[in-house]
mmCIF file of C-alpha atoms in Angstrom:
data_model
loop_
_atom_site.group_PDB
_atom_site.id
_atom_site.type_symbol
_atom_site.label_atom_id
_atom_site.label_comp_id
_atom_site.label_asym_id
_atom_site.label_seq_id
_atom_site.Cartn_x
_atom_site.Cartn_y
_atom_site.Cartn_z
ATOM 1 C CA UNK A 1 40.485 -4.835 -5.995
ATOM 2 C CA UNK A 2 37.045 -5.406 -7.543
ATOM 3 C CA UNK A 3 35.844 -7.174 -4.359
ATOM 4 C CA UNK A 4 36.997 -4.269 -2.182
ATOM 5 C CA UNK A 5 35.215 -1.796 -4.454
ATOM 6 C CA UNK A 6 31.983 -3.800 -4.292
ATOM 7 C CA UNK A 7 32.140 -3.975 -0.483
ATOM 8 C CA UNK A 8 32.899 -0.238 -0.251
ATOM 9 C CA UNK A 9 29.935 0.547 -2.506
ATOM 10 C CA UNK A 10 27.607 -1.637 -0.428
ATOM 11 C CA UNK A 11 28.731 0.068 2.777
ATOM 12 C CA UNK A 12 28.402 3.533 1.223
ATOM 13 C CA UNK A 13 24.914 2.757 -0.123
ATOM 14 C CA UNK A 14 23.586 1.191 3.090
ATOM 15 C CA UNK A 15 22.081 4.406 4.564
ATOM 16 C CA UNK A 16 20.299 5.116 1.271
ATOM 17 C CA UNK A 17 18.515 1.772 1.215
ATOM 18 C CA UNK A 18 14.957 2.175 2.558
ATOM 19 C CA UNK A 19 13.966 -0.192 5.317
ATOM 20 C CA UNK A 20 10.815 -2.257 4.959
ATOM 21 C CA UNK A 21 8.544 -2.809 7.912
ATOM 22 C CA UNK A 22 5.533 -5.076 8.031
ATOM 23 C CA UNK A 23 2.646 -5.251 10.443
ATOM 24 C CA UNK A 24 0.648 -8.363 11.148
ATOM 25 C CA UNK A 25 -2.742 -8.256 9.426
ATOM 26 C CA UNK A 26 -5.737 -9.843 11.117
ATOM 27 C CA UNK A 27 -9.454 -10.023 10.379
ATOM 28 C CA UNK A 28 -8.828 -9.457 6.673
ATOM 29 C CA UNK A 29 -11.643 -9.648 4.128
ATOM 30 C CA UNK A 30 -12.275 -8.678 0.485
ATOM 31 C CA UNK A 31 -15.939 -8.273 -0.447
ATOM 32 C CA UNK A 32 -16.714 -7.957 -4.168
ATOM 33 C CA UNK A 33 -19.699 -6.024 -5.537
ATOM 34 C CA UNK A 34 -19.933 -8.672 -8.282
ATOM 35 C CA UNK A 35 -18.062 -11.899 -8.918
ATOM 36 C CA UNK A 36 -18.980 -12.049 -12.607
ATOM 37 C CA UNK A 37 -15.773 -12.737 -14.608
ATOM 38 C CA UNK A 38 -14.766 -9.851 -16.857
ATOM 39 C CA UNK A 39 -17.018 -7.330 -15.086
ATOM 40 C CA UNK A 40 -15.838 -4.242 -13.277
ATOM 41 C CA UNK A 41 -16.246 -4.707 -9.538
ATOM 42 C CA UNK A 42 -15.762 -2.769 -6.350
ATOM 43 C CA UNK A 43 -13.624 -4.319 -3.629
ATOM 44 C CA UNK A 44 -14.283 -3.518 0.002
ATOM 45 C CA UNK A 45 -11.086 -4.401 1.834
ATOM 46 C CA UNK A 46 -11.321 -4.585 5.609
ATOM 47 C CA UNK A 47 -8.360 -5.427 7.813
ATOM 48 C CA UNK A 48 -6.811 -4.736 11.171
ATOM 49 C CA UNK A 49 -3.089 -4.245 11.657
ATOM 50 C CA UNK A 50 -1.204 -4.903 14.881
ATOM 51 C CA UNK A 51 0.738 -1.634 14.764
ATOM 52 C CA UNK A 52 0.024 2.034 14.132
ATOM 53 C CA UNK A 53 0.075 3.439 10.608
ATOM 54 C CA UNK A 54 1.745 6.849 10.519
ATOM 55 C CA UNK A 55 1.744 9.700 8.034
ATOM 56 C CA UNK A 56 4.408 9.155 5.400
ATOM 57 C CA UNK A 57 4.175 5.358 5.479
ATOM 58 C CA UNK A 58 3.072 3.367 2.451
ATOM 59 C CA UNK A 59 0.381 0.717 2.278
ATOM 60 C CA UNK A 60 0.696 -1.645 -0.681
ATOM 61 C CA UNK A 61 -2.133 -3.943 -1.753
ATOM 62 C CA UNK A 62 -1.249 -6.556 -4.372
ATOM 63 C CA UNK A 63 -3.948 -8.216 -6.453
ATOM 64 C CA UNK A 64 -3.473 -11.542 -8.194
ATOM 65 C CA UNK A 65 -2.308 -11.257 -11.809
ATOM 66 C CA UNK A 66 -5.776 -12.311 -13.026
ATOM 67 C CA UNK A 67 -7.132 -8.926 -11.902
ATOM 68 C CA UNK A 68 -6.835 -5.954 -14.241
ATOM 69 C CA UNK A 69 -5.941 -2.850 -12.242
ATOM 70 C CA UNK A 70 -4.344 -0.709 -14.960
ATOM 71 C CA UNK A 71 -7.330 1.657 -15.154
ATOM 72 C CA UNK A 72 -7.540 2.307 -11.400
ATOM 73 C CA UNK A 73 -6.774 5.939 -10.542
ATOM 74 C CA UNK A 74 -6.606 7.790 -7.211
ATOM 75 C CA UNK A 75 -10.233 8.966 -7.418
ATOM 76 C CA UNK A 76 -11.329 5.303 -7.592
ATOM 77 C CA UNK A 77 -9.998 4.709 -4.071
ATOM 78 C CA UNK A 78 -11.747 5.651 -0.825
ATOM 79 C CA UNK A 79 -9.994 5.283 2.521
ATOM 80 C CA UNK A 80 -11.709 5.032 5.875
ATOM 81 C CA UNK A 81 -10.030 4.616 9.269
ATOM 82 C CA UNK A 82 -12.208 3.526 12.196
ATOM 83 C CA UNK A 83 -15.314 4.957 10.506
ATOM 84 C CA UNK A 84 -13.692 8.275 9.510
ATOM 85 C CA UNK A 85 -13.317 9.069 5.801
ATOM 86 C CA UNK A 86 -9.791 10.184 4.921
ATOM 87 C CA UNK A 87 -8.750 12.433 2.047
ATOM 88 C CA UNK A 88 -6.746 10.932 -0.778
ATOM 89 C CA UNK A 89 -4.595 12.516 -3.472
ATOM 90 C CA UNK A 90 -2.484 11.442 -6.411
ATOM 91 C CA UNK A 91 0.591 12.612 -4.463
ATOM 92 C CA UNK A 92 1.264 13.101 -0.769
ATOM 93 C CA UNK A 93 2.511 16.664 -1.199
ATOM 94 C CA UNK A 94 -0.492 18.383 0.408
ATOM 95 C CA UNK A 95 -2.604 18.091 3.529
ATOM 96 C CA UNK A 96 -4.127 14.712 2.695
ATOM 97 C CA UNK A 97 -4.323 12.149 5.461
#
C-alpha cells in the first residue's frame, strides 16, 4: 500500500514540478576590476546563449564558494542586452525587463 501511495503522490505532483531548461553558452568571459584577494571587485560577465531569453525566465549565475556574494543586492547588478541597458528590480512584479 505504501508503494502505491508513493507512486500516486509522484503522479499527482508531476504537473507542479517546474521544468528546467538550459541554453548552450558560448563566448563566455568574466573580467575582474581587480584580482587582489580579499578586495571587493566588479565582474563583467559577457556571454552568448544559443536560444532566446524570454520575460519570466530565470538566469542563475553561480560563483565558486571562495567568492563572498552575501552582500550583493539588486542595485549592485546592471544588465545589458545587445548594448541596451535593462531595468532591474528586487522582484519581477513590475514593468522591469
